[in-house]
PDB file of C-alpha atoms and ligand atoms in Angstrom:
ATOM      1  CA  MET A 206     -98.177 -22.525   8.152  1.00 94.00           C
ATOM      2  CA  GLU A 207     -98.269 -25.870   6.327  1.00 97.00           C
ATOM      3  CA  LEU A 208    -101.295 -28.058   5.637  1.00 97.00           C
ATOM      4  CA  TYR A 209    -100.592 -31.741   5.046  1.00 98.00           C
ATOM      5  CA  PHE A 210    -103.440 -32.972   2.853  1.00 98.00           C
ATOM      6  CA  SER A 211    -104.528 -35.753   0.520  1.00 98.00           C
ATOM      7  CA  PRO A 212    -106.635 -34.795  -2.487  1.00 98.00           C
ATOM      8  CA  LEU A 213    -110.389 -34.691  -1.750  1.00 97.00           C
ATOM      9  CA  ALA A 214    -109.851 -36.274   1.694  1.00 97.00           C
ATOM     10  CA  CYS A 215    -111.287 -34.704   4.851  1.00 97.00           C
ATOM     11  CA  SER A 216    -108.372 -32.268   4.789  1.00 97.00           C
ATOM     12  CA  VAL A 217    -110.383 -30.360   2.143  1.00 97.00           C
ATOM     13  CA  ALA A 218    -112.292 -28.963   5.121  1.00 96.00           C
ATOM     14  CA  THR A 219    -109.094 -27.474   6.561  1.00 96.00           C
ATOM     15  CA  ARG A 220    -108.118 -26.038   3.193  1.00 97.00           C
ATOM     16  CA  ILE A 221    -111.546 -24.369   2.948  1.00 97.00           C
ATOM     17  CA  ALA A 222    -111.147 -22.962   6.480  1.00 95.00           C
ATOM     18  CA  LEU A 223    -107.715 -21.540   5.583  1.00 95.00           C
ATOM     19  CA  TYR A 224    -109.156 -19.884   2.474  1.00 97.00           C
ATOM     20  CA  GLU A 225    -112.063 -18.484   4.489  1.00 95.00           C
ATOM     21  CA  ALA A 226    -109.623 -17.083   7.060  1.00 93.00           C
ATOM     22  CA  GLY A 227    -107.342 -15.661   4.350  1.00 95.00           C
ATOM     23  CA  VAL A 228    -104.395 -17.513   5.874  1.00 92.00           C
ATOM     24  CA  ASP A 229    -101.339 -17.959   3.673  1.00 92.00           C
ATOM     25  CA  ALA A 230    -100.292 -21.606   3.786  1.00 96.00           C
ATOM     26  CA  ARG A 231     -98.069 -24.071   1.974  1.00 97.00           C
ATOM     27  CA  PHE A 232     -99.943 -27.224   0.953  1.00 98.00           C
ATOM     28  CA  VAL A 233     -97.968 -30.444   1.326  1.00 98.00           C
ATOM     29  CA  GLU A 234     -99.489 -33.451  -0.457  1.00 98.00           C
ATOM     30  CA  VAL A 235     -99.521 -36.827   1.280  1.00 98.00           C
ATOM     31  CA  ASP A 236    -100.122 -40.020  -0.663  1.00 98.00           C
ATOM     32  CA  PRO A 237    -102.881 -41.807   1.312  1.00 96.00           C
ATOM     33  CA  LYS A 238    -101.744 -45.269   0.228  1.00 95.00           C
ATOM     34  CA  THR A 239     -98.015 -45.006   0.866  1.00 97.00           C
ATOM     35  CA  HIS A 240     -98.336 -42.442   3.669  1.00 97.00           C
ATOM     36  CA  THR A 241     -95.390 -40.504   2.266  1.00 98.00           C
ATOM     37  CA  LEU A 242     -94.953 -36.892   1.216  1.00 98.00           C
ATOM     38  CA  LEU A 243     -95.050 -36.465  -2.567  1.00 98.00           C
ATOM     39  CA  GLU A 244     -92.375 -33.776  -2.481  1.00 97.00           C
ATOM     40  CA  ASP A 245     -89.570 -35.886  -1.001  1.00 97.00           C
ATOM     41  CA  GLY A 246     -90.936 -39.385  -0.325  1.00 97.00           C
ATOM     42  CA  SER A 247     -90.406 -39.019   3.429  1.00 98.00           C
ATOM     43  CA  PRO A 248     -92.773 -40.874   5.807  1.00 98.00           C
ATOM     44  CA  PHE A 249     -95.756 -38.801   6.917  1.00 97.00           C
ATOM     45  CA  SER A 250     -95.557 -40.562  10.309  1.00 96.00           C
ATOM     46  CA  ARG A 251     -92.570 -38.301  11.006  1.00 96.00           C
ATOM     47  CA  VAL A 252     -95.031 -35.406  11.040  1.00 96.00           C
ATOM     48  CA  THR A 253     -97.875 -37.099  12.887  1.00 94.00           C
ATOM     49  CA  PRO A 254     -97.732 -40.645  14.329  1.00 90.00           C
ATOM     50  CA  LEU A 255    -101.082 -41.908  12.940  1.00 91.00           C
ATOM     51  CA  ALA A 256    -100.198 -40.528   9.492  1.00 94.00           C
ATOM     52  CA  LEU A 257    -103.755 -39.194   9.007  1.00 94.00           C
ATOM     53  CA  VAL A 258    -104.578 -35.964   7.203  1.00 96.00           C
ATOM     54  CA  PRO A 259    -105.278 -33.192   7.982  1.00 95.00           C
ATOM     55  CA  ALA A 260    -102.216 -32.080   9.943  1.00 95.00           C
ATOM     56  CA  LEU A 261    -101.426 -28.422  10.273  1.00 94.00           C
ATOM     57  CA  ARG A 262     -97.946 -27.206  11.153  1.00 95.00           C
ATOM     58  CA  THR A 263     -98.117 -23.727  12.633  1.00 92.00           C
ATOM     59  CA  ASP A 264     -95.420 -21.118  12.090  1.00 92.00           C
ATOM     60  CA  ASP A 265     -93.985 -21.895  15.540  1.00 91.00           C
ATOM     61  CA  GLY A 266     -93.606 -25.573  14.552  1.00 92.00           C
ATOM     62  CA  GLU A 267     -96.525 -27.043  16.467  1.00 91.00           C
ATOM     63  CA  VAL A 268     -98.407 -29.833  14.631  1.00 93.00           C
ATOM     64  CA  LEU A 269    -102.188 -29.768  15.089  1.00 91.00           C
ATOM     65  CA  VAL A 270    -104.382 -32.721  14.087  1.00 89.00           C
ATOM     66  CA  GLU A 271    -108.116 -33.620  14.164  1.00 87.00           C
ATOM     67  CA  ASN A 272    -110.713 -31.851  12.066  1.00 82.00           C
ATOM     68  CA  ALA A 273    -112.856 -31.251  15.145  1.00 78.00           C
ATOM     69  CA  ALA A 274    -110.258 -29.093  16.889  1.00 76.00           C
ATOM     70  CA  PRO A 275    -110.849 -25.532  15.667  1.00 68.00           C
ATOM     71  CA  THR A 276    -110.637 -22.288  17.578  1.00 63.00           C
ATOM     72  CA  ASP A 277    -114.008 -20.625  17.355  1.00 57.00           C
ATOM     73  CA  VAL A 278    -115.384 -19.015  20.495  1.00 56.00           C
ATOM     74  CA  ARG A 279    -118.800 -18.010  19.169  1.00 58.00           C
ATOM     75  CA  GLY A 280    -121.371 -20.789  19.495  1.00 66.00           C
ATOM     76  CA  ARG A 281    -118.651 -23.156  20.635  1.00 84.00           C
ATOM     77  CA  GLU A 282    -120.857 -25.859  22.162  1.00 83.00           C
ATOM     78  CA  ARG A 283    -123.098 -26.182  19.137  1.00 88.00           C
ATOM     79  CA  LEU A 284    -120.102 -26.031  16.837  1.00 92.00           C
ATOM     80  CA  GLN A 285    -118.466 -28.870  18.779  1.00 91.00           C
ATOM     81  CA  GLN A 286    -121.720 -30.809  18.659  1.00 91.00           C
ATOM     82  CA  TRP A 287    -121.862 -30.612  14.850  1.00 94.00           C
ATOM     83  CA  LEU A 288    -118.158 -31.307  14.406  1.00 95.00           C
ATOM     84  CA  CYS A 289    -118.446 -34.430  16.554  1.00 94.00           C
ATOM     85  CA  PHE A 290    -121.582 -35.532  14.684  1.00 95.00           C
ATOM     86  CA  ILE A 291    -119.844 -35.131  11.312  1.00 97.00           C
ATOM     87  CA  GLY A 292    -116.607 -36.748  12.494  1.00 97.00           C
ATOM     88  CA  THR A 293    -118.064 -39.747  14.289  1.00 96.00           C
ATOM     89  CA  GLU A 294    -121.561 -40.354  12.904  1.00 95.00           C
ATOM     90  CA  LEU A 295    -120.891 -39.500   9.256  1.00 97.00           C
ATOM     91  CA  HIS A 296    -117.165 -39.589   8.487  1.00 98.00           C
ATOM     92  CA  LYS A 297    -116.042 -42.613  10.483  1.00 97.00           C
ATOM     93  CA  LEU A 298    -119.263 -44.615  10.920  1.00 97.00           C
ATOM     94  CA  VAL A 299    -120.801 -44.188   7.454  1.00 98.00           C
ATOM     95  CA  PHE A 300    -118.263 -42.987   4.924  1.00 98.00           C
ATOM     96  CA  ALA A 301    -114.976 -44.546   6.064  1.00 98.00           C
ATOM     97  CA  PRO A 302    -116.150 -48.171   5.516  1.00 98.00           C
ATOM     98  CA  LEU A 303    -117.896 -47.266   2.249  1.00 98.00           C
ATOM     99  CA  LEU A 304    -114.799 -45.621   0.823  1.00 97.00           C
ATOM    100  CA  ASP A 305    -112.271 -48.178   2.058  1.00 96.00           C
ATOM    101  CA  ALA A 306    -111.795 -50.754  -0.712  1.00 93.00           C
ATOM    102  CA  SER A 307    -110.439 -53.202   1.865  1.00 95.00           C
ATOM    103  CA  ALA A 308    -113.575 -53.063   4.062  1.00 96.00           C
ATOM    104  CA  PRO A 309    -115.481 -56.374   4.088  1.00 95.00           C
ATOM    105  CA  ALA A 310    -119.010 -56.389   2.556  1.00 92.00           C
ATOM    106  CA  GLY A 311    -120.538 -56.743   6.015  1.00 97.00           C
ATOM    107  CA  ALA A 312    -118.906 -53.497   7.122  1.00 97.00           C
ATOM    108  CA  ARG A 313    -120.316 -51.668   4.093  1.00 97.00           C
ATOM    109  CA  GLU A 314    -123.841 -53.068   4.697  1.00 97.00           C
ATOM    110  CA  TYR A 315    -123.612 -52.031   8.338  1.00 98.00           C
ATOM    111  CA  ALA A 316    -122.506 -48.526   7.319  1.00 98.00           C
ATOM    112  CA  LEU A 317    -125.374 -48.222   4.820  1.00 98.00           C
ATOM    113  CA  SER A 318    -127.873 -49.271   7.513  1.00 97.00           C
ATOM    114  CA  LYS A 319    -126.793 -46.224   9.523  1.00 96.00           C
ATOM    115  CA  VAL A 320    -127.400 -43.655   6.783  1.00 97.00           C
ATOM    116  CA  ALA A 321    -131.160 -42.950   6.877  1.00 96.00           C
ATOM    117  CA  VAL A 322    -131.581 -41.897  10.502  1.00 94.00           C
ATOM    118  CA  ARG A 323    -128.500 -39.654  10.387  1.00 94.00           C
ATOM    119  CA  PHE A 324    -129.305 -38.064   7.048  1.00 97.00           C
ATOM    120  CA  ASP A 325    -132.948 -37.552   8.118  1.00 96.00           C
ATOM    121  CA  LEU A 326    -131.769 -35.718  11.254  1.00 93.00           C
ATOM    122  CA  LEU A 327    -129.388 -33.555   9.255  1.00 97.00           C
ATOM    123  CA  SER A 328    -132.007 -32.849   6.628  1.00 97.00           C
ATOM    124  CA  ARG A 329    -134.531 -31.736   9.266  1.00 95.00           C
ATOM    125  CA  HIS A 330    -131.929 -29.427  10.797  1.00 96.00           C
ATOM    126  CA  LEU A 331    -130.888 -27.868   7.480  1.00 98.00           C
ATOM    127  CA  GLU A 332    -134.448 -27.368   6.181  1.00 98.00           C
ATOM    128  CA  GLY A 333    -134.829 -23.611   5.690  1.00 97.00           C
ATOM    129  CA  ARG A 334    -131.257 -22.840   6.793  1.00 97.00           C
ATOM    130  CA  ASP A 335    -128.194 -21.899   4.782  1.00 97.00           C
ATOM    131  CA  PHE A 336    -125.651 -23.293   7.240  1.00 97.00           C
ATOM    132  CA  LEU A 337    -125.427 -25.617  10.247  1.00 96.00           C
ATOM    133  CA  LEU A 338    -125.130 -22.605  12.552  1.00 94.00           C
ATOM    134  CA  GLU A 339    -126.092 -18.945  11.981  1.00 92.00           C
ATOM    135  CA  ARG A 340    -123.184 -18.336   9.637  1.00 94.00           C
ATOM    136  CA  PHE A 341    -120.699 -20.384   7.642  1.00 96.00           C
ATOM    137  CA  SER A 342    -118.360 -22.260   9.990  1.00 95.00           C
ATOM    138  CA  VAL A 343    -115.693 -24.951   9.897  1.00 95.00           C
ATOM    139  CA  ALA A 344    -118.515 -27.442  10.484  1.00 96.00           C
ATOM    140  CA  ASP A 345    -119.971 -26.525   7.079  1.00 98.00           C
ATOM    141  CA  ALA A 346    -116.496 -26.890   5.534  1.00 97.00           C
ATOM    142  CA  TYR A 347    -116.295 -30.389   7.035  1.00 97.00           C
ATOM    143  CA  LEU A 348    -119.908 -31.327   6.168  1.00 98.00           C
ATOM    144  CA  VAL A 349    -119.723 -30.320   2.502  1.00 98.00           C
ATOM    145  CA  THR A 350    -116.454 -32.268   2.218  1.00 98.00           C
ATOM    146  CA  VAL A 351    -117.931 -35.437   3.709  1.00 98.00           C
ATOM    147  CA  LEU A 352    -121.303 -35.267   1.907  1.00 98.00           C
ATOM    148  CA  SER A 353    -119.474 -34.728  -1.401  1.00 98.00           C
ATOM    149  CA  TRP A 354    -118.016 -38.243  -0.988  1.00 98.00           C
ATOM    150  CA  ALA A 355    -121.541 -39.703  -1.474  1.00 98.00           C
ATOM    151  CA  VAL A 356    -120.996 -39.843  -5.248  1.00 97.00           C
ATOM    152  CA  ALA A 357    -118.332 -42.506  -4.689  1.00 97.00           C
ATOM    153  CA  THR A 358    -120.696 -44.647  -2.566  1.00 98.00           C
ATOM    154  CA  PRO A 359    -124.132 -46.273  -3.067  1.00 97.00           C
ATOM    155  CA  ILE A 360    -125.727 -43.376  -1.094  1.00 98.00           C
ATOM    156  CA  GLU A 361    -128.238 -41.447  -3.230  1.00 98.00           C
ATOM    157  CA  LEU A 362    -127.970 -37.937  -1.879  1.00 98.00           C
ATOM    158  CA  GLY A 363    -130.932 -36.941  -4.081  1.00 98.00           C
ATOM    159  CA  SER A 364    -133.160 -38.926  -1.706  1.00 98.00           C
ATOM    160  CA  TRP A 365    -132.534 -36.053   0.724  1.00 98.00           C
ATOM    161  CA  PRO A 366    -133.265 -32.970  -1.431  1.00 98.00           C
ATOM    162  CA  VAL A 367    -132.369 -30.577   1.393  1.00 98.00           C
ATOM    163  CA  LEU A 368    -128.914 -32.161   1.703  1.00 98.00           C
ATOM    164  CA  ALA A 369    -128.404 -32.286  -2.073  1.00 98.00           C
ATOM    165  CA  ALA A 370    -129.320 -28.592  -2.300  1.00 98.00           C
ATOM    166  CA  TYR A 371    -126.998 -27.722   0.626  1.00 98.00           C
ATOM    167  CA  VAL A 372    -124.072 -29.473  -1.065  1.00 98.00           C
ATOM    168  CA  ALA A 373    -124.796 -27.853  -4.447  1.00 98.00           C
ATOM    169  CA  ARG A 374    -125.053 -24.407  -2.794  1.00 98.00           C
ATOM    170  CA  LEU A 375    -121.914 -24.729  -0.697  1.00 98.00           C
ATOM    171  CA  ARG A 376    -119.870 -26.092  -3.594  1.00 98.00           C
ATOM    172  CA  LYS A 377    -120.494 -22.724  -5.276  1.00 98.00           C
ATOM    173  CA  ARG A 378    -119.059 -20.805  -2.317  1.00 98.00           C
ATOM    174  CA  PRO A 379    -115.716 -19.347  -3.489  1.00 98.00           C
ATOM    175  CA  SER A 380    -113.533 -20.998  -0.813  1.00 98.00           C
ATOM    176  CA  VAL A 381    -115.132 -24.413  -1.414  1.00 98.00           C
ATOM    177  CA  ALA A 382    -115.104 -24.082  -5.204  1.00 98.00           C
ATOM    178  CA  LYS A 383    -111.433 -23.088  -5.124  1.00 98.00           C
ATOM    179  CA  ALA A 384    -110.452 -25.988  -2.824  1.00 98.00           C
ATOM    180  CA  LEU A 385    -112.262 -28.532  -4.984  1.00 98.00           C
ATOM    181  CA  ALA A 386    -110.940 -27.085  -8.263  1.00 98.00           C
ATOM    182  CA  ILE A 387    -107.383 -27.400  -6.929  1.00 98.00           C
ATOM    183  CA  GLU A 388    -107.783 -30.877  -5.442  1.00 98.00           C
ATOM    184  CA  LEU A 389    -109.799 -32.661  -8.163  1.00 97.00           C
ATOM    185  CA  PRO A 390    -106.854 -32.843 -10.648  1.00 97.00           C
ATOM    186  CA  LEU A 391    -104.558 -33.886  -7.782  1.00 97.00           C
ATOM    187  CA  TYR A 392    -106.995 -36.687  -6.933  1.00 96.00           C
ATOM    188  CA  GLN A 393    -107.119 -37.814 -10.557  1.00 96.00           C
ATOM    189  CA  ALA A 394    -103.300 -37.824 -10.616  1.00 96.00           C
ATOM    190  CA  GLU A 395    -103.292 -39.887  -7.414  1.00 96.00           C
ATOM    191  CA  LEU A 396    -105.649 -42.466  -8.995  1.00 95.00           C
ATOM    192  CA  ALA A 397    -103.474 -42.618 -12.132  1.00 95.00           C
ATOM    193  CA  ARG A 398    -100.328 -43.090 -10.017  1.00 94.00           C
ATOM    194  CA  HIS A 399    -101.818 -46.079  -8.240  1.00 93.00           C
ATOM    195  CA  ALA A 400    -103.340 -47.589 -11.389  1.00 92.00           C
ATOM    196  CA  ALA A 401     -99.937 -47.579 -13.093  1.00 81.00           C
TER     197      ALA A 401
HETATM  198  N1  LIG B 703    -109.980 -38.137  13.408  1.00 97.92           N
HETATM  199  C1  LIG B 703    -109.254 -37.621  12.257  1.00 97.92           C
HETATM  200  C2  LIG B 703    -109.462 -38.555  11.090  1.00 97.92           C
HETATM  201  C3  LIG B 703    -108.625 -38.176   9.891  1.00 97.92           C
HETATM  202  C4  LIG B 703    -108.762 -39.198   8.753  1.00 97.92           C
HETATM  203  O1  LIG B 703    -109.490 -40.193   8.861  1.00 97.92           O
HETATM  204  N2  LIG B 703    -108.065 -38.926   7.642  1.00 97.92           N
HETATM  205  C5  LIG B 703    -108.134 -39.824   6.483  1.00 97.92           C
HETATM  206  C6  LIG B 703    -108.511 -39.049   5.202  1.00 97.92           C
HETATM  207  S1  LIG B 703    -110.212 -38.499   5.252  1.00 97.92           S
HETATM  208  C7  LIG B 703    -106.748 -40.402   6.251  1.00 97.92           C
HETATM  209  O2  LIG B 703    -105.721 -39.742   6.422  1.00 97.92           O
HETATM  210  N3  LIG B 703    -106.704 -41.684   5.831  1.00 97.92           N
HETATM  211  C8  LIG B 703    -105.485 -42.372   5.526  1.00 97.92           C
HETATM  212  C9  LIG B 703    -105.423 -43.714   6.231  1.00 97.92           C
HETATM  213  O3  LIG B 703    -106.423 -44.118   6.833  1.00 97.92           O
HETATM  214  O4  LIG B 703    -104.392 -44.328   6.172  1.00 97.92           O
HETATM  215  C10 LIG B 703    -109.786 -36.204  11.923  1.00 97.92           C
HETATM  216  O5  LIG B 703    -110.988 -35.951  12.071  1.00 97.92           O
HETATM  217  O6  LIG B 703    -108.970 -35.333  11.523  1.00 97.92           O
END
């Protein structure tokens, strides 16, 4: 199995899920600016047409994309509900414009205007709970990844103490801590590459 990832991008969630599942995988780094593989410079669009991480190549050669496409039969409806909420309401609506340096100011203001109601909802749900569902799931892997991006945006996560505590707690979970410890230096190397 191969995971195509970019450092600290949403593909962190897939890396965490692979660690949680104890799956042995090869991690193939994709440069998010050039959309090429670091190992040989080949275009990532040869793997997946939109050239978006994560992409997972299974041992039989199938390429799976989309964070919200896991196999998890228990609590499937609620899991799908949270994955869609994270993917559409947080990742793409709020964080994508805030993290995209080419987004116009109006897009960033619009994104910021969407934060409070969504974070309030999430905070109410997570109050008194360890995870989104009864146990750790891929939705938590995705949520901790996305909420961790807040430090690179004007969003003050501390204004939602329940969310700040959730992120701090999950970042200590071994699979999450390992994923972030591996990807942080890769992200710093990526920044240095593009600053040069
Ligand atoms: N709908 C996709 C979105 C994936 C996505 O937006 N990936 C970002 C990283 S978080 C990416 O590859 N960006 C590179 C680009 O936009 O060119 C999913 O949920 O997996």
